[in-house]
Amino acid sequence: MNFVNRLPALLVATLIACAPAAILLVAPTGAHAQAPAPAQPAADSAVPAPAAPTPPPGAGEPGKETIENPYGLEALWKGGDFVSRGTLIILVIMSMGSWYIMFVKVYEQTKLFRQARDVQKSFWQAASVTEGMNSLKEGSPFRYIAESGIKANSTHHEGKLLEQIDLNTWVTMSIQRAVDNVASRLQDGLAFLATVGSTSPFVGLFGTVWGIYHALTAIGIAGQASIDKVAGPVGEALIMTAIGLAVAVPAVLGYNWLVRRNKVALEQLRNFAADLHMVLMSGNSAKRPAAAAR
C-alpha cells in the first residue's frame, strides 16, 4: 500500500532523471532536420567571370582615328627634303608625259591607217588627180603629198628656171620632200619616250641613294641602329627606284610598239607617193597604172 502510494512520486523522479538523456537523443535529430543547406565553398564564389572578346584589329571606336602606315609615300613626301621631293616630281612628270604621248600617237596612227583605206576607195576612183585630191580630208598626209606633186607638176611648166630641170626629177624631189616631212611628223614624241625609258631608272636610283644617305646620317646622329629605325627610312628610299622602273618600263614598251606602227604607216605613204608619181608622169590621170596596183 505504501508502494502504491509512492508510485507517482517514483514515476516523477524517474522522468526527471531520464529527461536529460532523452533531450540528448532527440536534439541531434531535430537539429539535423532543421539545419540549413551548407553554403557553397568560397572557391566557387571566387571563380572569375569570362573575359570579354577582344575586338578585331581593324574595328575601333567610331570616333577614333586609325593608325596610318608610317612607311609609305606620304611619309616619304613629308620626311624628304627638297631634293627627294624634286626627284619624285620629275618622275611623275616623266610618267604623265610618256602616257600622254602614247595615247596621242596611237590616235594619230589609227587615223592615218583609216585615211589609207579611204585613199583606196576614193582617190584612185576619181577622174583626175585634182579631183582625187579634193576627195581627201583636209590635213590628211595623203592629201599633202598629192598637193605637193600637183604643185610641182604645174610650177615646172610655169617657171623659166625650173624648165632647165627634168620634170621627172623635179616631181620626184617634191614628192619625196613631202613624204620626208610627214615621216618627221610621225616621229614627234618618240624621242621623249626613248629619253624617259633610258633615264628614269637612273633618276629613281639617284633618289634612292640620296634618301639612304640622309637616313643613315639621321640614324648615326640619333645613335639608334635597331631594325625599326633602319627599315623605315631605307625602305622609303628604295621606293624611288621602284617608281623609276614603273616609269621606264611602259615608256620602253610604248616606244618599240609605236616605232613598229610608224614603219607600217610610212610604207603605205611611200607606196602612195610612188603611185602618184607614176600617175603624174603618165598624163595627170587618177587611174593607178596596172604595174603599180598592189
mmCIF file of C-alpha atoms in Angstrom:
data_model
loop_
_atom_site.group_PDB
_atom_site.id
_atom_site.type_symbol
_atom_site.label_atom_id
_atom_site.label_comp_id
_atom_site.label_asym_id
_atom_site.label_seq_id
_atom_site.Cartn_x
_atom_site.Cartn_y
_atom_site.Cartn_z
ATOM 1 C CA MET A 1 0.000 0.000 0.000
ATOM 2 C CA ASN A 2 2.828 2.280 0.783
ATOM 3 C CA PHE A 3 4.495 1.297 -2.540
ATOM 4 C CA VAL A 4 1.332 2.140 -4.457
ATOM 5 C CA ASN A 5 1.097 5.447 -2.764
ATOM 6 C CA ARG A 6 4.696 6.158 -3.564
ATOM 7 C CA LEU A 7 4.378 5.070 -7.247
ATOM 8 C CA PRO A 8 3.515 8.516 -8.628
ATOM 9 C CA ALA A 9 6.450 10.011 -6.843
ATOM 10 C CA LEU A 10 8.766 7.347 -8.230
ATOM 11 C CA LEU A 11 7.485 7.910 -11.765
ATOM 12 C CA VAL A 12 8.063 11.626 -11.468
ATOM 13 C CA ALA A 13 11.558 11.086 -10.156
ATOM 14 C CA THR A 14 12.303 8.598 -12.955
ATOM 15 C CA LEU A 15 11.082 11.017 -15.586
ATOM 16 C CA ILE A 16 13.188 13.780 -14.086
ATOM 17 C CA ALA A 17 16.234 11.520 -14.112
ATOM 18 C CA CYS A 18 15.704 10.351 -17.701
ATOM 19 C CA ALA A 19 14.852 13.772 -19.148
ATOM 20 C CA PRO A 20 18.447 14.836 -19.859
ATOM 21 C CA ALA A 21 19.188 11.623 -21.749
ATOM 22 C CA ALA A 22 16.030 11.948 -23.840
ATOM 23 C CA ILE A 23 16.893 15.517 -24.675
ATOM 24 C CA LEU A 24 20.379 14.474 -25.822
ATOM 25 C CA LEU A 25 18.951 11.734 -28.047
ATOM 26 C CA VAL A 26 16.293 13.925 -29.615
ATOM 27 C CA ALA A 27 18.328 17.140 -30.058
ATOM 28 C CA PRO A 28 20.730 15.946 -32.821
ATOM 29 C CA THR A 29 17.844 14.577 -34.899
ATOM 30 C CA GLY A 30 15.924 17.856 -34.714
ATOM 31 C CA ALA A 31 18.978 19.922 -35.373
ATOM 32 C CA HIS A 32 19.831 17.792 -38.374
ATOM 33 C CA ALA A 33 16.313 18.132 -39.812
ATOM 34 C CA GLN A 34 16.165 21.883 -39.390
ATOM 35 C CA ALA A 35 19.761 22.678 -40.363
ATOM 36 C CA PRO A 36 20.040 24.910 -43.446
ATOM 37 C CA ALA A 37 21.767 23.736 -46.613
ATOM 38 C CA PRO A 38 25.528 24.032 -46.423
ATOM 39 C CA ALA A 39 26.925 27.153 -48.087
ATOM 40 C CA GLN A 40 28.909 26.816 -51.329
ATOM 41 C CA PRO A 41 32.638 26.785 -50.930
ATOM 42 C CA ALA A 42 34.363 30.107 -51.045
ATOM 43 C CA ALA A 43 36.385 28.939 -54.044
ATOM 44 C CA ASP A 44 33.195 28.809 -56.179
ATOM 45 C CA SER A 45 32.395 32.445 -55.494
ATOM 46 C CA ALA A 46 35.939 33.411 -56.408
ATOM 47 C CA VAL A 47 35.752 31.999 -59.984
ATOM 48 C CA PRO A 48 36.394 34.960 -62.344
ATOM 49 C CA ALA A 49 33.829 35.903 -64.981
ATOM 50 C CA PRO A 50 34.702 35.101 -68.618
ATOM 51 C CA ALA A 51 36.686 37.853 -70.284
ATOM 52 C CA ALA A 52 35.042 39.977 -72.968
ATOM 53 C CA PRO A 53 36.033 39.079 -76.564
ATOM 54 C CA THR A 54 38.889 41.144 -77.945
ATOM 55 C CA PRO A 55 37.785 43.371 -80.853
ATOM 56 C CA PRO A 56 39.414 42.694 -84.221
ATOM 57 C CA PRO A 57 42.399 44.833 -85.167
ATOM 58 C CA GLY A 58 40.533 46.808 -87.804
ATOM 59 C CA ALA A 59 37.500 47.565 -85.649
ATOM 60 C CA GLY A 60 37.987 50.586 -83.444
ATOM 61 C CA GLU A 61 35.779 53.044 -81.785
ATOM 62 C CA PRO A 62 33.582 55.084 -84.140
ATOM 63 C CA GLY A 63 35.286 58.376 -83.395
ATOM 64 C CA LYS A 64 38.841 57.029 -83.049
ATOM 65 C CA GLU A 65 41.358 57.553 -85.861
ATOM 66 C CA THR A 66 43.159 54.549 -87.298
ATOM 67 C CA ILE A 67 46.940 54.442 -87.197
ATOM 68 C CA GLU A 68 48.375 55.249 -90.635
ATOM 69 C CA ASN A 69 51.298 53.448 -92.227
ATOM 70 C CA PRO A 70 54.476 55.282 -91.161
ATOM 71 C CA TYR A 71 56.488 53.814 -94.054
ATOM 72 C CA GLY A 72 54.566 54.870 -97.150
ATOM 73 C CA LEU A 73 54.591 57.503 -99.861
ATOM 74 C CA GLU A 74 53.075 60.069 -97.517
ATOM 75 C CA ALA A 75 55.894 59.540 -95.035
ATOM 76 C CA LEU A 76 58.398 59.760 -97.884
ATOM 77 C CA TRP A 77 56.970 63.095 -99.007
ATOM 78 C CA LYS A 78 56.731 64.569 -95.510
ATOM 79 C CA GLY A 79 60.116 63.336 -94.351
ATOM 80 C CA GLY A 80 62.044 64.119 -97.549
ATOM 81 C CA ASP A 81 63.912 67.304 -98.328
ATOM 82 C CA PHE A 82 63.664 69.435 -101.471
ATOM 83 C CA VAL A 83 65.936 67.059 -103.430
ATOM 84 C CA SER A 84 63.801 63.992 -102.691
ATOM 85 C CA ARG A 85 60.587 65.849 -103.455
ATOM 86 C CA GLY A 86 62.029 67.311 -106.647
ATOM 87 C CA THR A 87 63.121 63.853 -107.812
ATOM 88 C CA LEU A 88 59.641 62.465 -107.159
ATOM 89 C CA ILE A 89 58.027 65.347 -109.060
ATOM 90 C CA ILE A 90 60.357 64.764 -112.043
ATOM 91 C CA LEU A 91 59.392 61.086 -112.158
ATOM 92 C CA VAL A 92 55.690 61.964 -112.051
ATOM 93 C CA ILE A 93 56.118 64.455 -114.913
ATOM 94 C CA MET A 94 58.002 61.841 -116.951
ATOM 95 C CA SER A 95 55.259 59.285 -116.416
ATOM 96 C CA MET A 96 52.448 61.695 -117.317
ATOM 97 C CA GLY A 97 54.290 62.895 -120.426
ATOM 98 C CA SER A 98 55.027 59.391 -121.686
ATOM 99 C CA TRP A 99 51.443 58.203 -121.249
ATOM 100 C CA TYR A 100 50.102 61.339 -122.954
ATOM 101 C CA ILE A 101 52.411 60.842 -125.953
ATOM 102 C CA MET A 102 51.494 57.184 -126.256
ATOM 103 C CA PHE A 103 47.767 57.905 -126.338
ATOM 104 C CA VAL A 104 48.185 60.743 -128.846
ATOM 105 C CA LYS A 105 50.443 58.729 -131.154
ATOM 106 C CA VAL A 106 48.116 55.743 -131.136
ATOM 107 C CA TYR A 107 45.219 58.044 -132.069
ATOM 108 C CA GLU A 108 47.213 59.670 -134.901
ATOM 109 C CA GLN A 109 48.371 56.339 -136.302
ATOM 110 C CA THR A 110 44.879 54.883 -136.168
ATOM 111 C CA LYS A 111 43.562 57.898 -138.060
ATOM 112 C CA LEU A 112 46.348 57.543 -140.645
ATOM 113 C CA PHE A 113 45.510 53.887 -141.257
ATOM 114 C CA ARG A 114 41.854 54.828 -141.726
ATOM 115 C CA GLN A 115 42.811 57.541 -144.231
ATOM 116 C CA ALA A 116 44.915 54.997 -146.129
ATOM 117 C CA ARG A 117 41.820 52.854 -146.575
ATOM 118 C CA ASP A 118 39.866 55.898 -147.757
ATOM 119 C CA VAL A 119 42.541 56.578 -150.401
ATOM 120 C CA GLN A 120 41.955 53.161 -151.895
ATOM 121 C CA LYS A 121 38.215 53.839 -152.118
ATOM 122 C CA SER A 122 38.049 57.477 -153.250
ATOM 123 C CA PHE A 123 41.311 58.830 -154.639
ATOM 124 C CA TRP A 124 42.043 56.161 -157.228
ATOM 125 C CA GLN A 125 38.437 56.164 -158.437
ATOM 126 C CA ALA A 126 38.432 59.881 -159.359
ATOM 127 C CA ALA A 127 38.577 61.184 -162.909
ATOM 128 C CA SER A 128 41.733 63.271 -162.308
ATOM 129 C CA VAL A 129 44.431 63.784 -159.719
ATOM 130 C CA THR A 130 42.949 67.145 -158.740
ATOM 131 C CA GLU A 131 39.511 65.638 -158.223
ATOM 132 C CA GLY A 132 41.017 62.763 -156.233
ATOM 133 C CA MET A 133 42.949 65.226 -154.085
ATOM 134 C CA ASN A 134 39.757 67.173 -153.313
ATOM 135 C CA SER A 135 38.088 63.959 -152.185
ATOM 136 C CA LEU A 136 40.633 63.567 -149.378
ATOM 137 C CA LYS A 137 40.161 65.229 -145.994
ATOM 138 C CA GLU A 138 41.867 68.472 -145.096
ATOM 139 C CA GLY A 139 45.037 67.901 -143.120
ATOM 140 C CA SER A 140 45.456 64.369 -144.369
ATOM 141 C CA PRO A 141 49.077 63.341 -145.066
ATOM 142 C CA PHE A 142 47.956 61.744 -148.322
ATOM 143 C CA ARG A 143 46.347 64.999 -149.452
ATOM 144 C CA TYR A 144 49.517 66.899 -148.543
ATOM 145 C CA ILE A 145 51.599 64.565 -150.710
ATOM 146 C CA ALA A 146 49.115 64.846 -153.587
ATOM 147 C CA GLU A 147 49.133 68.644 -153.361
ATOM 148 C CA SER A 148 52.929 68.680 -153.408
ATOM 149 C CA GLY A 149 53.024 66.509 -156.537
ATOM 150 C CA ILE A 150 50.379 68.545 -158.382
ATOM 151 C CA LYS A 151 52.072 71.823 -157.416
ATOM 152 C CA ALA A 152 55.473 70.557 -158.607
ATOM 153 C CA ASN A 153 53.954 69.425 -161.896
ATOM 154 C CA SER A 154 52.292 72.790 -162.530
ATOM 155 C CA THR A 155 55.165 75.055 -161.413
ATOM 156 C CA HIS A 156 57.637 73.212 -163.623
ATOM 157 C CA HIS A 157 55.836 74.463 -166.690
ATOM 158 C CA GLU A 158 55.348 77.993 -165.302
ATOM 159 C CA GLY A 159 58.837 78.816 -164.049
ATOM 160 C CA LYS A 160 61.635 79.530 -166.530
ATOM 161 C CA LEU A 161 64.355 78.401 -164.116
ATOM 162 C CA LEU A 162 62.596 75.113 -163.467
ATOM 163 C CA GLU A 163 62.402 74.338 -167.156
ATOM 164 C CA GLN A 164 66.103 73.585 -167.033
ATOM 165 C CA ILE A 165 65.392 70.727 -164.605
ATOM 166 C CA ASP A 166 63.938 67.465 -165.787
ATOM 167 C CA LEU A 167 60.214 67.186 -164.950
ATOM 168 C CA ASN A 168 60.634 63.689 -163.594
ATOM 169 C CA THR A 169 63.428 64.787 -161.272
ATOM 170 C CA TRP A 170 61.565 67.848 -160.073
ATOM 171 C CA VAL A 171 58.331 65.977 -159.288
ATOM 172 C CA THR A 172 60.261 63.156 -157.628
ATOM 173 C CA MET A 173 62.113 65.567 -155.379
ATOM 174 C CA SER A 174 58.918 67.432 -154.435
ATOM 175 C CA ILE A 175 57.010 64.253 -153.568
ATOM 176 C CA GLN A 176 59.966 62.827 -151.662
ATOM 177 C CA ARG A 177 60.283 66.047 -149.687
ATOM 178 C CA ALA A 178 56.608 65.838 -148.731
ATOM 179 C CA VAL A 179 57.000 62.200 -147.653
ATOM 180 C CA ASP A 180 60.006 63.140 -145.521
ATOM 181 C CA ASN A 181 58.039 65.921 -143.829
ATOM 182 C CA VAL A 182 55.228 63.516 -142.987
ATOM 183 C CA ALA A 183 57.743 60.955 -141.701
ATOM 184 C CA SER A 184 59.303 63.624 -139.496
ATOM 185 C CA ARG A 185 55.898 64.476 -138.068
ATOM 186 C CA LEU A 186 55.292 60.807 -137.308
ATOM 187 C CA GLN A 187 58.466 60.739 -135.218
ATOM 188 C CA ASP A 188 57.287 63.541 -132.932
ATOM 189 C CA GLY A 189 57.254 62.470 -129.293
ATOM 190 C CA LEU A 190 59.193 59.245 -129.776
ATOM 191 C CA ALA A 191 62.428 60.900 -128.679
ATOM 192 C CA PHE A 192 60.765 61.832 -125.382
ATOM 193 C CA LEU A 193 59.691 58.214 -124.846
ATOM 194 C CA ALA A 194 63.214 56.997 -125.555
ATOM 195 C CA THR A 195 64.643 59.547 -123.120
ATOM 196 C CA VAL A 196 62.210 58.597 -120.368
ATOM 197 C CA GLY A 197 62.828 54.894 -120.878
ATOM 198 C CA SER A 198 66.590 55.289 -120.628
ATOM 199 C CA THR A 199 66.901 57.898 -117.859
ATOM 200 C CA SER A 200 64.020 57.354 -115.411
ATOM 201 C CA PRO A 201 65.637 54.295 -113.716
ATOM 202 C CA PHE A 202 68.729 56.382 -113.000
ATOM 203 C CA VAL A 203 66.627 59.275 -111.726
ATOM 204 C CA GLY A 204 64.898 56.887 -109.325
ATOM 205 C CA LEU A 205 68.253 55.431 -108.311
ATOM 206 C CA PHE A 206 69.531 58.926 -107.545
ATOM 207 C CA GLY A 207 66.546 59.488 -105.269
ATOM 208 C CA THR A 208 67.253 56.169 -103.530
ATOM 209 C CA VAL A 209 70.923 56.987 -102.929
ATOM 210 C CA TRP A 210 70.046 60.436 -101.618
ATOM 211 C CA GLY A 211 67.361 59.047 -99.315
ATOM 212 C CA ILE A 212 69.613 56.302 -97.918
ATOM 213 C CA TYR A 213 72.390 58.807 -97.288
ATOM 214 C CA HIS A 214 70.115 61.062 -95.237
ATOM 215 C CA ALA A 215 68.562 58.071 -93.454
ATOM 216 C CA LEU A 216 71.935 56.699 -92.369
ATOM 217 C CA THR A 217 73.067 60.166 -91.320
ATOM 218 C CA ALA A 218 69.990 60.612 -89.124
ATOM 219 C CA ILE A 219 70.451 57.142 -87.601
ATOM 220 C CA GLY A 220 74.102 57.890 -86.839
ATOM 221 C CA ILE A 221 73.212 61.159 -85.121
ATOM 222 C CA ALA A 222 70.458 59.509 -83.071
ATOM 223 C CA GLY A 223 72.746 56.613 -82.106
ATOM 224 C CA GLN A 224 69.965 54.028 -82.553
ATOM 225 C CA ALA A 225 70.574 51.273 -85.078
ATOM 226 C CA SER A 226 67.636 48.958 -84.313
ATOM 227 C CA ILE A 227 65.712 47.347 -87.147
ATOM 228 C CA ASP A 228 62.716 49.635 -86.736
ATOM 229 C CA LYS A 229 64.960 52.668 -87.054
ATOM 230 C CA VAL A 230 66.748 51.364 -90.155
ATOM 231 C CA ALA A 231 63.974 49.613 -92.081
ATOM 232 C CA GLY A 232 61.675 52.617 -92.321
ATOM 233 C CA PRO A 233 63.965 55.260 -93.851
ATOM 234 C CA VAL A 234 65.814 52.792 -96.071
ATOM 235 C CA GLY A 235 62.546 51.269 -97.316
ATOM 236 C CA GLU A 236 61.181 54.707 -98.121
ATOM 237 C CA ALA A 237 64.330 55.486 -100.115
ATOM 238 C CA LEU A 238 64.007 52.259 -102.113
ATOM 239 C CA ILE A 239 60.537 53.349 -103.221
ATOM 240 C CA MET A 240 62.268 55.832 -105.557
ATOM 241 C CA THR A 241 63.908 53.012 -107.513
ATOM 242 C CA ALA A 242 60.581 51.210 -107.838
ATOM 243 C CA ILE A 243 58.923 54.388 -109.136
ATOM 244 C CA GLY A 244 61.731 54.904 -111.654
ATOM 245 C CA LEU A 245 61.265 51.372 -113.024
ATOM 246 C CA ALA A 246 57.493 51.826 -113.139
ATOM 247 C CA VAL A 247 58.024 54.930 -115.302
ATOM 248 C CA ALA A 248 60.660 53.362 -117.573
ATOM 249 C CA VAL A 249 59.017 50.047 -118.483
ATOM 250 C CA PRO A 250 55.826 51.464 -120.105
ATOM 251 C CA ALA A 251 57.877 54.092 -121.942
ATOM 252 C CA VAL A 252 60.212 51.498 -123.478
ATOM 253 C CA LEU A 253 57.394 49.148 -124.455
ATOM 254 C CA GLY A 254 55.352 52.002 -125.913
ATOM 255 C CA TYR A 255 58.342 53.314 -127.872
ATOM 256 C CA ASN A 256 59.046 49.954 -129.534
ATOM 257 C CA TRP A 257 55.389 49.418 -130.386
ATOM 258 C CA LEU A 258 54.904 52.901 -131.851
ATOM 259 C CA VAL A 259 58.090 52.643 -133.949
ATOM 260 C CA ARG A 260 56.781 49.404 -135.464
ATOM 261 C CA ARG A 261 53.452 51.017 -136.329
ATOM 262 C CA ASN A 262 55.267 54.032 -137.815
ATOM 263 C CA LYS A 263 57.134 51.745 -140.187
ATOM 264 C CA VAL A 264 53.847 50.308 -141.450
ATOM 265 C CA ALA A 265 52.384 53.817 -141.900
ATOM 266 C CA LEU A 266 55.483 55.064 -143.754
ATOM 267 C CA GLU A 267 55.348 52.076 -146.077
ATOM 268 C CA GLN A 268 51.789 52.991 -147.045
ATOM 269 C CA LEU A 269 52.791 56.636 -147.609
ATOM 270 C CA ARG A 270 55.735 55.691 -149.825
ATOM 271 C CA ASN A 271 53.563 53.344 -151.857
ATOM 272 C CA PHE A 272 51.041 56.131 -152.395
ATOM 273 C CA ALA A 273 53.807 58.579 -153.341
ATOM 274 C CA ALA A 274 55.263 56.152 -155.878
ATOM 275 C CA ASP A 275 51.868 55.520 -157.464
ATOM 276 C CA LEU A 276 51.144 59.269 -157.552
ATOM 277 C CA HIS A 277 54.458 59.943 -159.256
ATOM 278 C CA MET A 278 53.700 57.387 -161.955
ATOM 279 C CA VAL A 279 50.224 58.864 -162.498
ATOM 280 C CA LEU A 280 51.589 62.407 -162.820
ATOM 281 C CA MET A 281 54.258 61.274 -165.277
ATOM 282 C CA SER A 282 51.718 59.325 -167.316
ATOM 283 C CA GLY A 283 49.411 62.256 -168.041
ATOM 284 C CA ASN A 284 47.632 63.510 -164.895
ATOM 285 C CA SER A 285 45.116 60.683 -164.681
ATOM 286 C CA ALA A 286 43.915 59.418 -161.362
ATOM 287 C CA LYS A 287 43.674 55.810 -162.524
ATOM 288 C CA ARG A 288 46.515 53.873 -160.961
ATOM 289 C CA PRO A 289 48.703 52.076 -163.520
ATOM 290 C CA ALA A 290 48.369 48.324 -163.578
ATOM 291 C CA ALA A 291 52.058 47.939 -162.784
ATOM 292 C CA ALA A 292 51.615 49.977 -159.612
ATOM 293 C CA ALA A 293 48.489 48.162 -158.426
ATOM 294 C CA ARG A 294 49.037 46.338 -155.143
#
